[in-house]
PDB file of C-alpha atoms in Angstrom:
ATOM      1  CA  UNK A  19       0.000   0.000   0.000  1.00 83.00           C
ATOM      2  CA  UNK A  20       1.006   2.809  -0.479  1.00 95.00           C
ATOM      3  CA  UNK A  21       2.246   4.602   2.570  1.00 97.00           C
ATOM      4  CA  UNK A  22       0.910   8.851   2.205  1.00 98.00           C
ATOM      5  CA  UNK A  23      -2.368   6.744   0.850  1.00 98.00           C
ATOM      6  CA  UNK A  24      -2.666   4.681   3.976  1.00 97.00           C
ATOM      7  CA  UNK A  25      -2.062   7.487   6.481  1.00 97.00           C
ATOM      8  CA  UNK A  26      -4.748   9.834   5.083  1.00 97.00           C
ATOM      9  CA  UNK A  27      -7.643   6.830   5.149  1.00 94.00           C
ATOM     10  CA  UNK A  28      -6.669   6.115   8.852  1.00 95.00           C
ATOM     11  CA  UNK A  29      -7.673   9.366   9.424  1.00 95.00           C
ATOM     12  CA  UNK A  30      -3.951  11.067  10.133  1.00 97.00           C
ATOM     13  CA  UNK A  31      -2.562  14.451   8.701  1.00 98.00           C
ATOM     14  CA  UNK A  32       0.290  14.219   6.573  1.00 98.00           C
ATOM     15  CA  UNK A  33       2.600  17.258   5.885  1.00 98.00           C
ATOM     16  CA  UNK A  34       4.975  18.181   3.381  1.00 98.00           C
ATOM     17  CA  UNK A  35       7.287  20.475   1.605  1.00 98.00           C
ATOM     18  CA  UNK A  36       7.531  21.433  -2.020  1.00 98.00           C
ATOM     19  CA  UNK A  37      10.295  20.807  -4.596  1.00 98.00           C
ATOM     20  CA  UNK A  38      10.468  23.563  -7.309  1.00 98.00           C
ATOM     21  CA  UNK A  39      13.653  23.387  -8.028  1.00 98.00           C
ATOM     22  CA  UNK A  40      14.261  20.200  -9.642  1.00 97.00           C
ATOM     23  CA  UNK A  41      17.121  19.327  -7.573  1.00 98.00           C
ATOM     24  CA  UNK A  42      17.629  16.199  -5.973  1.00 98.00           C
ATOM     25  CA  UNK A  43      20.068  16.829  -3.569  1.00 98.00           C
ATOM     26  CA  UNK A  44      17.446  20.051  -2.386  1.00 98.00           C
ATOM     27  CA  UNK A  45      14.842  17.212  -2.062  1.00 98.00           C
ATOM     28  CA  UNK A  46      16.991  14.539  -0.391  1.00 98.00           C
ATOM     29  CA  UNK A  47      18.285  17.128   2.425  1.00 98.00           C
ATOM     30  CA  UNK A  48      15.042  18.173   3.405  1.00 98.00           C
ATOM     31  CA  UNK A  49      13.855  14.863   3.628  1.00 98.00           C
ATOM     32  CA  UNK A  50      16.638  14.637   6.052  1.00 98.00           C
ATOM     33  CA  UNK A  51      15.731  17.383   8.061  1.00 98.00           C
ATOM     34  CA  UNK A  52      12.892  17.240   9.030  1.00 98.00           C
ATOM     35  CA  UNK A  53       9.913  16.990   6.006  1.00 98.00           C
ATOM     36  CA  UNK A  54       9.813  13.247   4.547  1.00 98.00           C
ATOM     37  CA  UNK A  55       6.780  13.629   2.163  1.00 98.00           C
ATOM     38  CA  UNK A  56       8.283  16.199  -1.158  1.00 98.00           C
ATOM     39  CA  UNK A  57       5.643  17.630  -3.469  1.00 98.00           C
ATOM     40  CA  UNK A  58       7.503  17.406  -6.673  1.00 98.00           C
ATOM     41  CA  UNK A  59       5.801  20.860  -8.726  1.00 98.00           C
ATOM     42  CA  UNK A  60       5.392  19.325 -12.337  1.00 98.00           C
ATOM     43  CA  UNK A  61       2.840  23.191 -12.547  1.00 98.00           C
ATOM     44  CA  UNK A  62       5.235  25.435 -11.770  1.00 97.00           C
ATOM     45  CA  UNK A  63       8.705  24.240 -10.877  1.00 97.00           C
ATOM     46  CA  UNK A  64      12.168  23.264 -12.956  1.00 97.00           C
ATOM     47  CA  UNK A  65      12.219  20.556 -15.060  1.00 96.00           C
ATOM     48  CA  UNK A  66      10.153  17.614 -16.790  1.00 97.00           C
ATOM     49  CA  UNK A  67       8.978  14.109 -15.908  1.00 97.00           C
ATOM     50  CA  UNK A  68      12.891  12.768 -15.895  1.00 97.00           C
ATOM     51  CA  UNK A  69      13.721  15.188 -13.410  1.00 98.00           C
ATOM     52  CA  UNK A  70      10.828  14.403 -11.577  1.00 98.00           C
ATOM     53  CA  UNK A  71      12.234  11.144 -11.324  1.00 98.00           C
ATOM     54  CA  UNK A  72      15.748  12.111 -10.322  1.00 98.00           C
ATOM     55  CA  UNK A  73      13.939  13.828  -7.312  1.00 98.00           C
ATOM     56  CA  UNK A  74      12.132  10.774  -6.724  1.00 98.00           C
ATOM     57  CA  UNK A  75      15.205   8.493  -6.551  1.00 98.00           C
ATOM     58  CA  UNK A  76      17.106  11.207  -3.987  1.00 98.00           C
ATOM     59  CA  UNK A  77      14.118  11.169  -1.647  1.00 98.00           C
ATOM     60  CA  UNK A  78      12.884   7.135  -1.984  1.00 98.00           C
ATOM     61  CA  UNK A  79      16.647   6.621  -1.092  1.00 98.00           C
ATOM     62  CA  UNK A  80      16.912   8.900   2.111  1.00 98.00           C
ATOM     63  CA  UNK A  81      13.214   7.271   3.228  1.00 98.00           C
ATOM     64  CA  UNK A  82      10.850   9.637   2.167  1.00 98.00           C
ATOM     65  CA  UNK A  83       7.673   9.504  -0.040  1.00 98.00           C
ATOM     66  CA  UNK A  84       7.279  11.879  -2.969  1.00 98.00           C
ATOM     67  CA  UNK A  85       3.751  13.277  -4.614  1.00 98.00           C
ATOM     68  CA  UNK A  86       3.623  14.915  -7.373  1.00 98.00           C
ATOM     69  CA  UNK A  87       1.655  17.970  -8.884  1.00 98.00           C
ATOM     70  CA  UNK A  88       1.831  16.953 -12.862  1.00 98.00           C
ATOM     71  CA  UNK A  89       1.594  19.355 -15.370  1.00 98.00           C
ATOM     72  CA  UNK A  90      -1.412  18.808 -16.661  1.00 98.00           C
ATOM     73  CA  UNK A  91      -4.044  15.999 -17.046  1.00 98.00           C
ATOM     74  CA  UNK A  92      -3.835  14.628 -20.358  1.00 98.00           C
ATOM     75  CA  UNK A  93      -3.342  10.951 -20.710  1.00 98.00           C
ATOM     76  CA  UNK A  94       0.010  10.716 -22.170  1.00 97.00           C
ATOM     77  CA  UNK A  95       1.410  12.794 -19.165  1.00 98.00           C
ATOM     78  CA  UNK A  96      -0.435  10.672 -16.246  1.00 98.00           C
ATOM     79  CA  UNK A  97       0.467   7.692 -18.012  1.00 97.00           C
ATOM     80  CA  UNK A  98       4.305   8.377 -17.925  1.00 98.00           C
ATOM     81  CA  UNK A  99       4.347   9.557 -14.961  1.00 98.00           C
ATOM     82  CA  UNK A 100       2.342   6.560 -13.599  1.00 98.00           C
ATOM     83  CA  UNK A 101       5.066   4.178 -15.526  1.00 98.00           C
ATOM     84  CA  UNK A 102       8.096   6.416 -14.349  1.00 98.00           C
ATOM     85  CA  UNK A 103       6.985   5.033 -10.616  1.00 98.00           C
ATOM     86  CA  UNK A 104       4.906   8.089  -9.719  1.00 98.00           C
ATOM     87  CA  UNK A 105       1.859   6.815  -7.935  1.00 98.00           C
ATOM     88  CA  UNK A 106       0.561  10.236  -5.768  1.00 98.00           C
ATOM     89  CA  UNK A 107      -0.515  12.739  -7.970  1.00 98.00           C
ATOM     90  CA  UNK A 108      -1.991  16.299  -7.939  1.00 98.00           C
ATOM     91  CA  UNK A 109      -3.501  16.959 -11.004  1.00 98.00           C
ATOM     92  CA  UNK A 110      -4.355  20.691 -11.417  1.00 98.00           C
ATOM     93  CA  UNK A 111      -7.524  22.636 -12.334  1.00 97.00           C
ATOM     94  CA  UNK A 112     -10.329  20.003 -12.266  1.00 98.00           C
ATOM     95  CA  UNK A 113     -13.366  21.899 -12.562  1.00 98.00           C
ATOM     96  CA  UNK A 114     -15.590  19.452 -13.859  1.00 98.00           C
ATOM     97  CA  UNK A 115     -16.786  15.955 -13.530  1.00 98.00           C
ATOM     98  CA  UNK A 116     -16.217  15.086 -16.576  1.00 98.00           C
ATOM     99  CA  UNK A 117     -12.348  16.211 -16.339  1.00 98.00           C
ATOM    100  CA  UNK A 118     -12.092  14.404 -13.194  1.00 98.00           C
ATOM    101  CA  UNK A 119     -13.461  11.138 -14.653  1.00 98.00           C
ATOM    102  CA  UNK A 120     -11.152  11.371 -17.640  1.00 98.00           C
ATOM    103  CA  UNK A 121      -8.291  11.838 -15.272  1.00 98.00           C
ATOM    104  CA  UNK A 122      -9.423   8.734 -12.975  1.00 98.00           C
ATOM    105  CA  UNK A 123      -9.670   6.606 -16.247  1.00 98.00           C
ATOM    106  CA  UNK A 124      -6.166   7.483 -17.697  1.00 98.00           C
ATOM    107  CA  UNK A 125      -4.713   6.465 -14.165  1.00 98.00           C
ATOM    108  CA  UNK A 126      -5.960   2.912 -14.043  1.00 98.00           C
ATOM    109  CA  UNK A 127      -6.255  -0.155 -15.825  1.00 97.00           C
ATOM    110  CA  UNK A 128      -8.992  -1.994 -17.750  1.00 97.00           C
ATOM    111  CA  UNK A 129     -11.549  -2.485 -16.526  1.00 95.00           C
ATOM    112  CA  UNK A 130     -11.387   0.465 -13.695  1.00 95.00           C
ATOM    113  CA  UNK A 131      -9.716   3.048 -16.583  1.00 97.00           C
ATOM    114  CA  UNK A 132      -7.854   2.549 -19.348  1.00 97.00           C
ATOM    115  CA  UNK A 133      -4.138   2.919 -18.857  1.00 97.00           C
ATOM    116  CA  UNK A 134      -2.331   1.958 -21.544  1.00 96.00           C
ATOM    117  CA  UNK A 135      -0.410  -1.428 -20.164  1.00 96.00           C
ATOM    118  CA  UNK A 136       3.204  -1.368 -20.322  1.00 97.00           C
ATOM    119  CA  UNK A 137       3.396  -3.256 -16.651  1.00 97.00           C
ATOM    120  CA  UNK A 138       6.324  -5.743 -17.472  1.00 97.00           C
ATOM    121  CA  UNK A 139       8.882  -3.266 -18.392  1.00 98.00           C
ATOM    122  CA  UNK A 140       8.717   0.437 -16.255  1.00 98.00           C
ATOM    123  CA  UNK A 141      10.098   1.353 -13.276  1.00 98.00           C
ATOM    124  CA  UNK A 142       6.774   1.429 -11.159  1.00 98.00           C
ATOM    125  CA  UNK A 143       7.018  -2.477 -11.282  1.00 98.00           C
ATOM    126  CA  UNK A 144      10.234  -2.552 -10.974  1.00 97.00           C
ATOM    127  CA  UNK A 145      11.217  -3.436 -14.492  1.00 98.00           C
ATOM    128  CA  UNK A 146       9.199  -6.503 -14.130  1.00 97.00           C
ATOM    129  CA  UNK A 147      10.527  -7.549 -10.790  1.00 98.00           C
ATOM    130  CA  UNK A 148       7.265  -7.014  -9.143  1.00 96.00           C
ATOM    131  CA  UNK A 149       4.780  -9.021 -11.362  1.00 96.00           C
ATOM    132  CA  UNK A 150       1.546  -8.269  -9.600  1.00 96.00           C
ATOM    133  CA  UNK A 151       1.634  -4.544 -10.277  1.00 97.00           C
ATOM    134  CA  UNK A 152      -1.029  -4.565 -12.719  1.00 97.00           C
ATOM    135  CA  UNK A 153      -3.001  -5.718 -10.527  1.00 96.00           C
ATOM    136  CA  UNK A 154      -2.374  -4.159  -7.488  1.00 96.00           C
ATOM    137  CA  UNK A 155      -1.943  -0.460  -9.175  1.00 97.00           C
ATOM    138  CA  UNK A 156      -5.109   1.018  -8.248  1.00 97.00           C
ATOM    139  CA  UNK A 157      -5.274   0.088  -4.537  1.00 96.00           C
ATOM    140  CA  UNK A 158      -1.581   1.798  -4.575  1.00 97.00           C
ATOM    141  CA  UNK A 159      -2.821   4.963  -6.418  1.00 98.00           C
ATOM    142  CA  UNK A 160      -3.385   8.379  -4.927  1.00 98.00           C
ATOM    143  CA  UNK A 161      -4.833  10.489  -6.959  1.00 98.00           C
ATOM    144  CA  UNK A 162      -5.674  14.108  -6.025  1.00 98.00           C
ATOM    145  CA  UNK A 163      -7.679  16.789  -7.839  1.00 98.00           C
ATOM    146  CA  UNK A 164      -7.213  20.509  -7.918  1.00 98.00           C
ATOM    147  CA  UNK A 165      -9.939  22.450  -6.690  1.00 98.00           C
ATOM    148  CA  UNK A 166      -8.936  25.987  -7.530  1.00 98.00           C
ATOM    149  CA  UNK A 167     -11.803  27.517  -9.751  1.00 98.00           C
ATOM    150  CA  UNK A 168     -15.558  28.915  -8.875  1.00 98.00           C
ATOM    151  CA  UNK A 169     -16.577  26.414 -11.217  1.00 98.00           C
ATOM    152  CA  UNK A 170     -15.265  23.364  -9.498  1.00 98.00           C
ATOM    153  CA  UNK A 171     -16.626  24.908  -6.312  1.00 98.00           C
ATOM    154  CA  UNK A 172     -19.994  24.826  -8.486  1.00 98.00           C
ATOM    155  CA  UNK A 173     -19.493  21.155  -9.578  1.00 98.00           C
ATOM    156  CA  UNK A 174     -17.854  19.626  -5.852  1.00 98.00           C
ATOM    157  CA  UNK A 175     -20.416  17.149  -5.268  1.00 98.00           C
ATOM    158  CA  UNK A 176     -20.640  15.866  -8.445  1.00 98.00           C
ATOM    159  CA  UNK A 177     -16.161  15.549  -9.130  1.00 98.00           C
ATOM    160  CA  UNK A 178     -15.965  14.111  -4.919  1.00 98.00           C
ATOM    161  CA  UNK A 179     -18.327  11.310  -6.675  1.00 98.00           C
ATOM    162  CA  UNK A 180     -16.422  10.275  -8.919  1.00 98.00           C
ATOM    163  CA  UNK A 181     -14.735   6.708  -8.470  1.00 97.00           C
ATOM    164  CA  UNK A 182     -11.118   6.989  -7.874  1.00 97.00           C
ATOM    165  CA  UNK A 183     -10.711  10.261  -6.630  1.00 98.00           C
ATOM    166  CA  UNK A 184      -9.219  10.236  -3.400  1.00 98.00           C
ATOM    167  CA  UNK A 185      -9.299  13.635  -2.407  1.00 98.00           C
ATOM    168  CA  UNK A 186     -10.114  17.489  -3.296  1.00 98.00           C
ATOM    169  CA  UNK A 187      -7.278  19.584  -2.685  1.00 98.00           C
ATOM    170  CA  UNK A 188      -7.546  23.570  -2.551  1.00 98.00           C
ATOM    171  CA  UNK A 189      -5.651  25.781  -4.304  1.00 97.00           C
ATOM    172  CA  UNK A 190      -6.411  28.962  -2.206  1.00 96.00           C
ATOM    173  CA  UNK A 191      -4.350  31.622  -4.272  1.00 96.00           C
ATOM    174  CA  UNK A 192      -6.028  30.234  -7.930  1.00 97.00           C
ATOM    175  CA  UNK A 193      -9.447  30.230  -6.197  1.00 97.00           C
ATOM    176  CA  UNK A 194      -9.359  33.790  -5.114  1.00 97.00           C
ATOM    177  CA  UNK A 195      -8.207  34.743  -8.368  1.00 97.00           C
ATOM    178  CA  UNK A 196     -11.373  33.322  -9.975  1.00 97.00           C
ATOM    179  CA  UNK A 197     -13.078  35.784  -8.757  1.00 97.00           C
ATOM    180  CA  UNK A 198     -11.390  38.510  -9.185  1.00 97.00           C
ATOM    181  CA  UNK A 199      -9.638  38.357  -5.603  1.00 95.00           C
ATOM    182  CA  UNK A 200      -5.840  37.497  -6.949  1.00 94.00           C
ATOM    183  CA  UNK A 201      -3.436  38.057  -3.427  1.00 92.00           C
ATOM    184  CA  UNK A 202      -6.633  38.557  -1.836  1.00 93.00           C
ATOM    185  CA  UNK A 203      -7.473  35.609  -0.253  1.00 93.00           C
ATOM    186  CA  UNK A 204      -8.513  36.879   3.567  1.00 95.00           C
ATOM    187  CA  UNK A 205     -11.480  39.214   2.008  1.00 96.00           C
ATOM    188  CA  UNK A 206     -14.774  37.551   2.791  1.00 96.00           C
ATOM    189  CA  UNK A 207     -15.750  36.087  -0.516  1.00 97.00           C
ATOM    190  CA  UNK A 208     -12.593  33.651  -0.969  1.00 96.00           C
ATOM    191  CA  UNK A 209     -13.025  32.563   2.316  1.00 96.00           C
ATOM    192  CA  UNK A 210     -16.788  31.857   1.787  1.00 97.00           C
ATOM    193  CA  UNK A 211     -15.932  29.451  -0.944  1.00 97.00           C
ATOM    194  CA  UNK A 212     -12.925  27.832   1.090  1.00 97.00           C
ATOM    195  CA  UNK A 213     -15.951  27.598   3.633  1.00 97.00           C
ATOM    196  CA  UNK A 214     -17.765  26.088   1.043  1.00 98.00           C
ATOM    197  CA  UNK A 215     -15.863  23.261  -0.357  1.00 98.00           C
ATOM    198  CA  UNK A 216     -15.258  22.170   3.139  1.00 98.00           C
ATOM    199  CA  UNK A 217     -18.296  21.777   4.169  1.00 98.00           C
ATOM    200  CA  UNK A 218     -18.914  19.965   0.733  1.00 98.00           C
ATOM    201  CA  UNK A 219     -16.109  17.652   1.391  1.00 98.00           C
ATOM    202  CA  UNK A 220     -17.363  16.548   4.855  1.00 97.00           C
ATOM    203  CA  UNK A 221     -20.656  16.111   3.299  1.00 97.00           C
ATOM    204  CA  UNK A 222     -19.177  13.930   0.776  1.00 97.00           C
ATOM    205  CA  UNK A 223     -16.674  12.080   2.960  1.00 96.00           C
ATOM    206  CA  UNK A 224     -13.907  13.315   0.757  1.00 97.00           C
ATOM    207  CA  UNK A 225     -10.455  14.205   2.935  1.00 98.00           C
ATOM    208  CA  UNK A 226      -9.274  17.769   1.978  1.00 98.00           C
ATOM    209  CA  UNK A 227      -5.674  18.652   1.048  1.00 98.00           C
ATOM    210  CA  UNK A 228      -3.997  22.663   0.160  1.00 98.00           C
ATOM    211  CA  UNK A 229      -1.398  24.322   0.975  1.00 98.00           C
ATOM    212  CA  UNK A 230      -0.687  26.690   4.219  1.00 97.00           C
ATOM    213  CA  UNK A 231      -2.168  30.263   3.894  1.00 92.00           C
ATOM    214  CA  UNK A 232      -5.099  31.716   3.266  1.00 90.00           C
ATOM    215  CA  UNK A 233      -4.645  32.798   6.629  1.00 92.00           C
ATOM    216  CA  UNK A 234      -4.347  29.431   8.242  1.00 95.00           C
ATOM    217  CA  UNK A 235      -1.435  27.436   9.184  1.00 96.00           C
ATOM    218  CA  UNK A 236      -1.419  23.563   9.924  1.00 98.00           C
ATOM    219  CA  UNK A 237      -2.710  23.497  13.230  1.00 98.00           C
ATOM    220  CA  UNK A 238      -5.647  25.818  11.665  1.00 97.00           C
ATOM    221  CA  UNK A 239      -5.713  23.586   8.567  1.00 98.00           C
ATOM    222  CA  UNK A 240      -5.818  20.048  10.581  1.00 97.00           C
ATOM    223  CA  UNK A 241      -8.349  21.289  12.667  1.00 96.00           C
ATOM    224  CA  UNK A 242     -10.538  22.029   9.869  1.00 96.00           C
ATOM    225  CA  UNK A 243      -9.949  18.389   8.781  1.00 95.00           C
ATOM    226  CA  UNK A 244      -7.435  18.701   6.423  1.00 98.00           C
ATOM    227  CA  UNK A 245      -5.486  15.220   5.649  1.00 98.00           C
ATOM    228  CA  UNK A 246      -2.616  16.436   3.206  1.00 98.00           C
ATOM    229  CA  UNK A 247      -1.068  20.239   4.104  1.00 98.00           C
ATOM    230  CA  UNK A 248       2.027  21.373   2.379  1.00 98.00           C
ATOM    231  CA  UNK A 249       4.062  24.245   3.635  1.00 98.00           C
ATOM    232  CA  UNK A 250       7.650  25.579   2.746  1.00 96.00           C
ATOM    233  CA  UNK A 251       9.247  25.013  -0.587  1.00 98.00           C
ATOM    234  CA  UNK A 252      13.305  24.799  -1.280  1.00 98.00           C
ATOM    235  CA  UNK A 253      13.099  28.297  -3.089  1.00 97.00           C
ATOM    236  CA  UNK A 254      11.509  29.783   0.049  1.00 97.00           C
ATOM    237  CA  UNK A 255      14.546  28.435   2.158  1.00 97.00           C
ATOM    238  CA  UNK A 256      17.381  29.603  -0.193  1.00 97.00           C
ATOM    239  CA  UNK A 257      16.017  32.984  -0.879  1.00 97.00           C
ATOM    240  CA  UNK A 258      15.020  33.479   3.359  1.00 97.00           C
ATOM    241  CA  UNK A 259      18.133  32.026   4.256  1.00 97.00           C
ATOM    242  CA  UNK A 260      20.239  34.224   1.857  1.00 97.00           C
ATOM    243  CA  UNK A 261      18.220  37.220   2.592  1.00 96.00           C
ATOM    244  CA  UNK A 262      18.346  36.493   6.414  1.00 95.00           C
ATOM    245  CA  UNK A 263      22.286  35.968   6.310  1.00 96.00           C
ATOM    246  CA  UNK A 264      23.002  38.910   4.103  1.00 96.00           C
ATOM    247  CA  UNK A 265      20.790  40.446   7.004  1.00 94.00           C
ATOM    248  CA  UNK A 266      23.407  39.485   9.580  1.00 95.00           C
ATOM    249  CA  UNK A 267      25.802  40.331   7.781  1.00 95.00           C
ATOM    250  CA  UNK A 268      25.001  43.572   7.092  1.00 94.00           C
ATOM    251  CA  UNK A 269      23.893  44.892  10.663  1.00 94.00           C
ATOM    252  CA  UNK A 270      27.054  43.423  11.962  1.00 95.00           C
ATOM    253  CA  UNK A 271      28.748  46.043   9.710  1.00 95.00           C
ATOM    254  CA  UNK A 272      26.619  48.629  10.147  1.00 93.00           C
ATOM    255  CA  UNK A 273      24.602  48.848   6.770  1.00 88.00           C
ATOM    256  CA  UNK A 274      20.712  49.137   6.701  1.00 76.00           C
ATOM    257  CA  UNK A 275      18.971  46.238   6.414  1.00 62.00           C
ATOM    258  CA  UNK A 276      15.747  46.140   3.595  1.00 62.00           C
ATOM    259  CA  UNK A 277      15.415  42.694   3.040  1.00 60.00           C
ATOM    260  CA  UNK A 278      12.429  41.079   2.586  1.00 63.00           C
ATOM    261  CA  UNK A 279      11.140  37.828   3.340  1.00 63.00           C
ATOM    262  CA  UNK A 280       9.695  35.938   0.643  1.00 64.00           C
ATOM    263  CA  UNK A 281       6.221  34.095   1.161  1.00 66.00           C
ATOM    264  CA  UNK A 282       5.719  30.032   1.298  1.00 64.00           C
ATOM    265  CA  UNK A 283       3.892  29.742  -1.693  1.00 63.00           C
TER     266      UNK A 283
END
């Protein structure tokens, strides 16, 4: 089973940290520091699906799990992601049933989906050296869909119904922007529909994942039932750290200081 998967159903909250940058070695010290679930960003960070799995190795191989937000959710992308050994995905901007359907299909084998079967010979089976994947693949699977729109707020009911979706998660910055709230995600109308798909996910039985903000942080978000929270991202760390040092260094010597700190996400 797989392990993220198993902790959400059992009712526990999982945390994690973003990779943007593509780097492995990023990935694999954070992992040892202190965040062992990585959020590989296929959206918006460095690199392609090869990369992704470069990231993947570094953090499988310091005991970590990864997730990752793919690009896009077109067959051909889950699919080789899927067969590159990817098996929690995000997939973003699912604002219909119908979308979500699609995406539930392309991630799972005749007769659930239809995944195109290449079992024997990728890395998610371990080039063959687990022969039951096939069959197994779909209990393994989590598969996430990006609620970030009005109009999948509209539709909730209808894409938490759909089989094999195991959870909504919220994209709060995207969502505000919908409606013509971009950076504005306190003001009372974003946080009416944040108010909203939660309710519609308890109503559902759907777990909830996003990301800290919105004015929340994880003891806000876990309290509100959240299962899946992610929080800092490599970037974030380089750019405070640097800024924070080049802080020190410059009140030590007497210089002004007008650094800035850069936000999570």
């Amino acid at each position: 089973m797989n392990p993220i998967k198993q902790r959400i159903l059992a009712g526990e909250t999982v945390t994690a940290a973003w990779s943007e940058m593509g780097s492995p070695d990023n990935a694999e010290a954070m992992v040892m520091n202190g965040w062992p679930v990585i959020v590989i960003d296929g959206e918006h960070g460095i690199g392609g699906i090869e990369e992704a799995v470069h990231v993947a190795r570094a953090v499988e191989a310091a005991g970590g799990e990864v997730v990752m937000r793919v690009p896009d959710g077109s067959e051909t992308t889950l699919k080789r992601v899927l067969d590159r050994g990817i098996r929690s995905l995000i997939v973003p901007q699912v604002n219909t049933a119908d979308y979500a359907r699609s995406i539930a299909e392309f991630c799972t084998y005749p007769a659930r989906g239809r995944r195109g079967y290449a079992a024997p010979i990728v890395r998610a089976s371990r080039y063959g050296a687990r022969p039951d994947y096939a069959t197994n693949a779909h209990d393994e699977l989590l598969l996430m869909v990006q609620i970030e729109h009005h109009q999948a707020v509209e539709n909730l009911a209808a894409i938490a119904a759909v089989p094999g979706i195991d959870m909504l998660f919220v994209g709060p910055n995207d969502l505000a922007a919908s409606i013509g709230k971009m950076e504005r995600m306190l003001e009372p109308e974003p946080q009416a529909l944040l108010k909203t798909i939660e309710d519609g996910a308890a109503k559902a039985g759907k777990p909830l994942g996003t990301i800290v903000g919105a004015g929340r942080d994880f003891a806000d978000l876990a309290r509100l039932g959240y299962r899946f929270i992610i929080g800092t991202n490599d970037v974030s760390l380089i750019v405070n750290g640097a800024r924070q040092a080049a802080a020190d260094r410059d009140r030590q010597l007497g210089v002004a200081d007008e650094t800035v700190a850069v936000k999570t996400y």
